[in-house]
Every structure is written in C-alpha cells, then in structure tokens.
C-alpha positions as a printed NumPy array, in Angstrom:
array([[ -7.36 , -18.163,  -8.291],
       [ -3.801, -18.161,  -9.978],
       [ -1.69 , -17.059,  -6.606],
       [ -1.213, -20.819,  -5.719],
       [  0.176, -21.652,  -9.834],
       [  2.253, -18.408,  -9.574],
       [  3.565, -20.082,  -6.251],
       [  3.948, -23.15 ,  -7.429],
       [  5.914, -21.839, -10.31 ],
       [  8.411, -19.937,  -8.328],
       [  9.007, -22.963,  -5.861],
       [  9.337, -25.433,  -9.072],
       [ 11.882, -22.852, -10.411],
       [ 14.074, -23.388,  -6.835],
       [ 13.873, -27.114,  -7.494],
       [ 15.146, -27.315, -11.135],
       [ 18.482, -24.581,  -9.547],
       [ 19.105, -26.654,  -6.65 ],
       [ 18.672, -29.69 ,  -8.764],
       [ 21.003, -32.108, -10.858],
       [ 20.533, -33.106, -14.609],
       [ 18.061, -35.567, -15.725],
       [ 19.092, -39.468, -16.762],
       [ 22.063, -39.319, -19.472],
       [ 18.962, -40.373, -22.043],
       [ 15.621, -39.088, -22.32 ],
       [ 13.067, -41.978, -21.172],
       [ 10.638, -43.756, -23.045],
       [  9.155, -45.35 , -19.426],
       [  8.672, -44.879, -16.286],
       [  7.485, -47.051, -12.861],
       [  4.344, -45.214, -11.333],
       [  6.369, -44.475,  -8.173],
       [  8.856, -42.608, -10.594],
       [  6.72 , -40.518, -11.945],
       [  5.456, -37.431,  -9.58 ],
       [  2.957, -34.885,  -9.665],
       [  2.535, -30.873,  -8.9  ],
       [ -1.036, -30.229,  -9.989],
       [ -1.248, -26.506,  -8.715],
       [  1.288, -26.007, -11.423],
       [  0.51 , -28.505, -13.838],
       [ -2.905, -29.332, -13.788],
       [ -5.071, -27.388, -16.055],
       [ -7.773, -28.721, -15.649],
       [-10.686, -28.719, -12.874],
       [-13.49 , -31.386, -13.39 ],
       [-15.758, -31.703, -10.69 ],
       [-15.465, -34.314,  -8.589],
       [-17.85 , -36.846,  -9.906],
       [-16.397, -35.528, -13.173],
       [-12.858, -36.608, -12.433],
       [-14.224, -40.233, -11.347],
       [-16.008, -41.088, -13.993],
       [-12.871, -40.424, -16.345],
       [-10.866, -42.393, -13.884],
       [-13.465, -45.331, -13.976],
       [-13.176, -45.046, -17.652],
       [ -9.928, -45.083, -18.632],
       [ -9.491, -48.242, -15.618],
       [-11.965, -49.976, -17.602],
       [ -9.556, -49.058, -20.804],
       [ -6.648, -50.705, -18.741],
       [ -8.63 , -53.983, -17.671],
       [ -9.333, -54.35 , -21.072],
       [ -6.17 , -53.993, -22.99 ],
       [ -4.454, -56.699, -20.98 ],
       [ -1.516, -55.109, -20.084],
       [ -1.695, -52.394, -23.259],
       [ -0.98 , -49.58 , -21.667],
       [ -2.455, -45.997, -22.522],
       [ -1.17 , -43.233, -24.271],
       [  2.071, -41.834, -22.955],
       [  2.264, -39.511, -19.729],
       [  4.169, -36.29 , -20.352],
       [  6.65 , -35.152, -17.667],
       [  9.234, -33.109, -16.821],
       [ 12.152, -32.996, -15.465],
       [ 12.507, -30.248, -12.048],
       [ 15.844, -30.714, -11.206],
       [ 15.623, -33.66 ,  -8.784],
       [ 12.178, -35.685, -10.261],
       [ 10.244, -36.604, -13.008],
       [  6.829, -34.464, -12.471],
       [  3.836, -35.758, -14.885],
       [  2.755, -32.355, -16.695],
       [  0.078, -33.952, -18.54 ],
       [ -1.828, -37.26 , -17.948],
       [ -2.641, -36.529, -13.893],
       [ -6.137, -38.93 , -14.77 ],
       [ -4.415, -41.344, -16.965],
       [ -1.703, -42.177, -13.241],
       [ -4.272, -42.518, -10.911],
       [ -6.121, -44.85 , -13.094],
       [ -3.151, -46.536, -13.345],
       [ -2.978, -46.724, -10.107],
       [ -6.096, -47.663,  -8.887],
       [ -6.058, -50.732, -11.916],
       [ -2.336, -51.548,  -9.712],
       [ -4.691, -52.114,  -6.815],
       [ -7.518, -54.264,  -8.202],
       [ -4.841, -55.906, -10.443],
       [ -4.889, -54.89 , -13.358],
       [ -1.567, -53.877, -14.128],
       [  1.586, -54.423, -12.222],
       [  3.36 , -52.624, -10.05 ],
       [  7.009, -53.641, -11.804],
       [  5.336, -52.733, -14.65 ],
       [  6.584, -49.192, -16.266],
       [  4.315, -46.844, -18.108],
       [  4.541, -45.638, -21.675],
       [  6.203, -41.587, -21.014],
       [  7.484, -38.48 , -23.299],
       [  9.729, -35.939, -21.974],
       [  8.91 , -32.522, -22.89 ],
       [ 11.402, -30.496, -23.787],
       [ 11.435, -26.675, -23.365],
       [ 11.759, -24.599, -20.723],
       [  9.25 , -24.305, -17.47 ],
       [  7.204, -21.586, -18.583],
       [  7.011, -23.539, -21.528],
       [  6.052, -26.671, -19.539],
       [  2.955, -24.865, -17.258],
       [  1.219, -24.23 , -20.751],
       [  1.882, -28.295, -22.193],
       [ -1.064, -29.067, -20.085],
       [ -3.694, -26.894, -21.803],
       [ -2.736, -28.011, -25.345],
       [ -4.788, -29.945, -27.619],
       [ -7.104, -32.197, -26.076],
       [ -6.018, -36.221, -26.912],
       [ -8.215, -39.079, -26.624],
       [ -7.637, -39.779, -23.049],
       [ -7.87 , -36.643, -21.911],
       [-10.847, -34.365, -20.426],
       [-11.922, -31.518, -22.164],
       [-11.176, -28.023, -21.565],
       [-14.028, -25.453, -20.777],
       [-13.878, -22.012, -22.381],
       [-13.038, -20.718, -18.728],
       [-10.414, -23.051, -17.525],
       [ -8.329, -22.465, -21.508],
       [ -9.001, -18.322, -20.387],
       [ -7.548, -19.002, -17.24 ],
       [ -4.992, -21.661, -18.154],
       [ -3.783, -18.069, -20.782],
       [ -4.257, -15.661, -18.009],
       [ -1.889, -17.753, -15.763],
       [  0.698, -17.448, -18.35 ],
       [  0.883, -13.945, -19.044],
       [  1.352, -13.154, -15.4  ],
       [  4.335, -16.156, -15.574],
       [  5.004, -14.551, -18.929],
       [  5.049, -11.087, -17.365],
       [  8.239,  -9.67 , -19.203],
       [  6.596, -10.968, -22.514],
       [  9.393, -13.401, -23.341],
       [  7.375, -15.153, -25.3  ],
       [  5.681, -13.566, -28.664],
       [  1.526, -12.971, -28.682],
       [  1.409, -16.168, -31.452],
       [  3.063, -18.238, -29.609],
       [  1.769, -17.888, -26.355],
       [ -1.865, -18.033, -28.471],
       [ -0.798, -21.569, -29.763],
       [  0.776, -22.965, -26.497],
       [ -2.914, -21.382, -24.425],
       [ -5.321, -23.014, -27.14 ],
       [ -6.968, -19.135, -27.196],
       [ -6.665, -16.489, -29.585],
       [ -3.694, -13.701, -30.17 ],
       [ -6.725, -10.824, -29.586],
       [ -7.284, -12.733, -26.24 ],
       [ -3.737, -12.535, -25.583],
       [ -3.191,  -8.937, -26.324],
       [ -6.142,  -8.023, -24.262],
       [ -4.751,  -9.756, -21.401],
       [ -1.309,  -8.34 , -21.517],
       [ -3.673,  -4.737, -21.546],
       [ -5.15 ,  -6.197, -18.095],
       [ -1.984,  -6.997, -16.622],
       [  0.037,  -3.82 , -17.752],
       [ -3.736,  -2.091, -16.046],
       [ -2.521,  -3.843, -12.754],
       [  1.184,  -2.61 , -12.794],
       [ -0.066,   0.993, -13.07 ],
       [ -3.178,   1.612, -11.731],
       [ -3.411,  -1.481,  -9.139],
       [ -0.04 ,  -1.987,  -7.628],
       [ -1.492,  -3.506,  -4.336],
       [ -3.414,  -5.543,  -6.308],
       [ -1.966,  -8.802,  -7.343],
       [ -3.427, -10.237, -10.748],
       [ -2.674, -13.427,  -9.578],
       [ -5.083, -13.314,  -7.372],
       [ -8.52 , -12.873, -10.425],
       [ -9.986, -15.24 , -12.651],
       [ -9.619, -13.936, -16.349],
       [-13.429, -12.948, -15.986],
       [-12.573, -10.956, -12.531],
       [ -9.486,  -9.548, -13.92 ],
       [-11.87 ,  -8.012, -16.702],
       [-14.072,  -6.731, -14.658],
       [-11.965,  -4.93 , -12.498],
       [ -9.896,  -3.388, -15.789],
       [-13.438,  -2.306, -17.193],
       [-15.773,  -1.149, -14.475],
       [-12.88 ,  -0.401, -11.448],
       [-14.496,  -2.454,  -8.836],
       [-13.943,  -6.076,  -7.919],
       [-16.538,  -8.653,  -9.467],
       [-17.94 ,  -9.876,  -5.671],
       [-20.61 , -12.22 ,  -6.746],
       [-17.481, -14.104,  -9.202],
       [-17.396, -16.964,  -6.568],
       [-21.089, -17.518,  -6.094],
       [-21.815, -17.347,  -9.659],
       [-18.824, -19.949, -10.094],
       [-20.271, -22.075,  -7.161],
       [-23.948, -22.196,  -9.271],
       [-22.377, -23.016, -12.534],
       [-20.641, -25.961, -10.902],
       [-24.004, -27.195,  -9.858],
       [-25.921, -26.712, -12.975],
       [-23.173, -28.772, -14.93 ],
       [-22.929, -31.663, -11.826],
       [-26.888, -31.738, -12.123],
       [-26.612, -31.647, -15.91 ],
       [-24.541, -34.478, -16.067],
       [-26.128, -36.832, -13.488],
       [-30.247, -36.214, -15.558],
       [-28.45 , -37.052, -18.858],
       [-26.378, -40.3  , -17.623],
       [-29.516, -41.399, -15.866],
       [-31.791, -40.315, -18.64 ],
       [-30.302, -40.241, -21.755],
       [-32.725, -38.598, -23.99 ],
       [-35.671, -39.982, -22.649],
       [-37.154, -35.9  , -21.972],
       [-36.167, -34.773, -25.093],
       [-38.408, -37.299, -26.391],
       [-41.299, -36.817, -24.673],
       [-40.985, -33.631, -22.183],
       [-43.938, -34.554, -20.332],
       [-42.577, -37.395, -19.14 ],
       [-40.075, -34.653, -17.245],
       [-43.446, -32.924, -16.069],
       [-44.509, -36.369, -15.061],
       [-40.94 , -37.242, -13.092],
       [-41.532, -33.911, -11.211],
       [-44.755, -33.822, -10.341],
       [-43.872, -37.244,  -8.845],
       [-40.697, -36.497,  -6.926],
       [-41.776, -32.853,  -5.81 ],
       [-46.002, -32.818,  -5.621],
       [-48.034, -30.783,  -7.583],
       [-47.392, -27.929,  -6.237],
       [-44.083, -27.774,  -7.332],
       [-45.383, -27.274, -10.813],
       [-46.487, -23.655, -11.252],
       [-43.139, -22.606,  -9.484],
       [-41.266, -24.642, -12.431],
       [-43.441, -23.327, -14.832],
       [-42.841, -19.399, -14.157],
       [-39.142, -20.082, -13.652],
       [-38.983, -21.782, -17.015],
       [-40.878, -18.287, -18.512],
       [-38.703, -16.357, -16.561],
       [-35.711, -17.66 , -18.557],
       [-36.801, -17.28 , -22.264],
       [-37.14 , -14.175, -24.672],
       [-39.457, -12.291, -25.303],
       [-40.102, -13.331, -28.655],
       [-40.477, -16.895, -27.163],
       [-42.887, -16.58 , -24.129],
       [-45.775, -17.229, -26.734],
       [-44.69 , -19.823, -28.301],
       [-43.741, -21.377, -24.915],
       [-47.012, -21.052, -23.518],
       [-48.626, -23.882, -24.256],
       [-46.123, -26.234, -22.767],
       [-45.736, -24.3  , -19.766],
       [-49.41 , -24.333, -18.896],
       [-49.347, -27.759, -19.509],
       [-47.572, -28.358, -16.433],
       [-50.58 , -28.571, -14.72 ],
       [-52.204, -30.515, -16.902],
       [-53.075, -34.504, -16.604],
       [-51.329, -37.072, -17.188]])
C-alpha cells in the first residue's frame, strides 16, 4: 500500500522545515554511519527476500574483489538534519556487511552524489533508470512507484511528461492515473487512494467495488517468482533441454501419483488451440523412464 510512503513523505517534509542547511559544499563521500536511510519513502523497490540477498551477496563479492574499489556512487539527500541514501539501499548494506568480514574499512568513505531538486522530486530518483548495480524494476512496482507520485503530486505541480520521465512509465499511464485520483476526490471521499495498489485503484475506478482477492493474488505471484528463481539457479536449463528429466525429478520427489494431477494442471493452463499439440507430452507423464 502507499499510506506508509504518503506518511513518510509528510514526516520527511517536517524534517527538512525544522532542519538546518546541508555542508557549505555538496559531497563527493560519505562514512557509512553518515549516510542514513528512509526506505518507506525511498525505496522503490521490493525484492523478495532471498531476492534482496542474493544481490547483497553479489555486489559483497564485487567489493572483496575490487580491493578497496568501491562501487558506483550512493545517491542521497539532504532532509534538513541528515544525509538519507535515496538510491543505492543494496549497494550500503553490502557495504556494510563487507565492513564486517573485512572487506572494506570502516574509516573508509563511500563514493556519493547529491541530488538536487526538491522532495517530491527526490521520492521518484529511486525508480529511474536501472544502473548496473541496481535490481530491476517489475512492471508493478514502476506502476506503483507512478501511482505514489500522483497522490504526492496531487495538485499536479509537476507536468504529465515529466512526471512520465521521472516514473519510468508512460504520459497515457499518467493521465489515466490523475483520472483515478480526481475519481477518488469526487466519488470516494472516505476513501483514501493511498491506501490501493495502481491495479486496486483501477479496479475500484472501473467496476465500483474493491479488488478483495488483490492481496492473495499478490501473495501467489510472490511464490511463483521465489520458486521460479530457486528451479532455474539450481537447474539452469537442464529441463528445457530435456523436459522429461523434469517428469523424472517429480515423479521422484512426489511418487507417481503425483503425475496425472501435474499433467491436467499443465492442460488446464494452455489454449485451446494448444491442448492438441500438448497432448503427447502430457500423457507422457506417465510414461517410463
């Protein structure tokens, strides 16, 4: 849900008025323990768990091996009375963990750029572009990341190109969302749109009911792309080569009965137009082997 970013934002926004200027000169580095984070507000991203480690064990690995190269700059922002890293949340706690198994010193600053521009401006740095050390955006989290800014954006400050090209999505997307949010104001006033997902926010504009089965369907997709990941590290493409080694691999781990239930759940999921040309594998899952 957005309420905790549009939170976030307004308690960031108390910060930077309560708070003093920044150093007389814009950094170029930073110590770890100067560098803080706020990732309800500024991280855009949300890899699952073994997601997240493995890019942390990754870009450690980078650090061990550069000998004290360190790895492309963290962004951050100044909120009045801190720096607060706005992009590069994977690239510190690598950092950090290669501090602990010593691989980089503590007394040793980090490479840092200080974005420039305005808060509003600073919750969408995070969802630009993705770099070389950073973790891909999925098509949801980008609608999301967009959705969160118009509701920041919610007087329209900032033009429907512009916000496209700070959100990574398109100014149709944009417009469309502004329609949902304006939808909210005058038809849902009890309703707050920070509380939807792009997706549920949709829904509820098109069909005038709440999307119930959003977090359940959210909960399964998480699963199929954890699952995903773990066959292909362990597999490679060992089952695209040869699928009845998969049929094999099952039959072992689950018994044979197992197989016909695979087999009509794997029919269930095609076209029409491919059922018969499916066929023959499928009823090859009882076969020998």
């Amino acid at each position: 849900m957005q309420t905790n970013r549009a939170k976030a934002f307004k308690a960031i926004e108390k910060r930077i008025r309560r708070g003093s200027s920044p150093y007389p000169a814009a950094p170029v580095e930073l110590l770890l323990r100067e560098v803080t984070t706020f990732e309800p507000l500024f991280q855009t991203r949300s890899p699952s768990e073994d997601e997240s480690e493995t890019h942390i064990r990754k870009l450690h690995r980078a650090i061990k091996c550069r000998r004290g190269k360190p790895l492309d700059p963290v962004q951050v922002f100044w909120v009045g009375d801190a720096w607060v890293c706005i992009d590069g949340h994977h690239r510190l706690k690598a950092y950090k963990r290669a501090v602990g198994a010593g691989h980089w010193q503590e007394s040793q600053p980090v490479p840092v750029t200080v974005f420039e521009g305005t808060l509003l401006d600073a919750s969408a740095a995070g969802g630009a572009e993705n770099g070389k050390d950073r973790l891909p955006m999925r098509d949801r989290e980008r609608e999301d990341h967009a959705w969160s800014f118009v509701i920041l954006d919610a007087e329209q400050k900032v033009s429907k190109k512009e916000t496209a090209e700070k959100t990574g999505v398109g100014t149709a997307t944009i417009g469309n969302m502004r329609r949902v949010l304006a939808f909210f104001r005058e038809q849902k006033p009890m309703h707050d749109p920070a509380d939807f997902s792009w997706r549920q926010a949709q829904h509820l504009e098109r069909f005038g009911e709440e999307r119930e089965t959003g977090n359940a369907e959210e909960r399964r997709r998480q699963d199929v792309e954890r699952y995903a990941r773990l066959l292909k590290s362990s597999f490679k493409d060992a089952f695209t080569r040869d699928a009845s080694l998969l049929v094999a691999v099952v039959r072992e781990a689950y018994s044979e009965e197992y197989l016909p239930i695979l087999s009509r759940a794997l029919a269930a999921t095609l076209p029409e137009n491919e059922e018969e040309a499916s066929r023959e594998p499928a009823e090859a899952l009882t076969g020998d082997f």
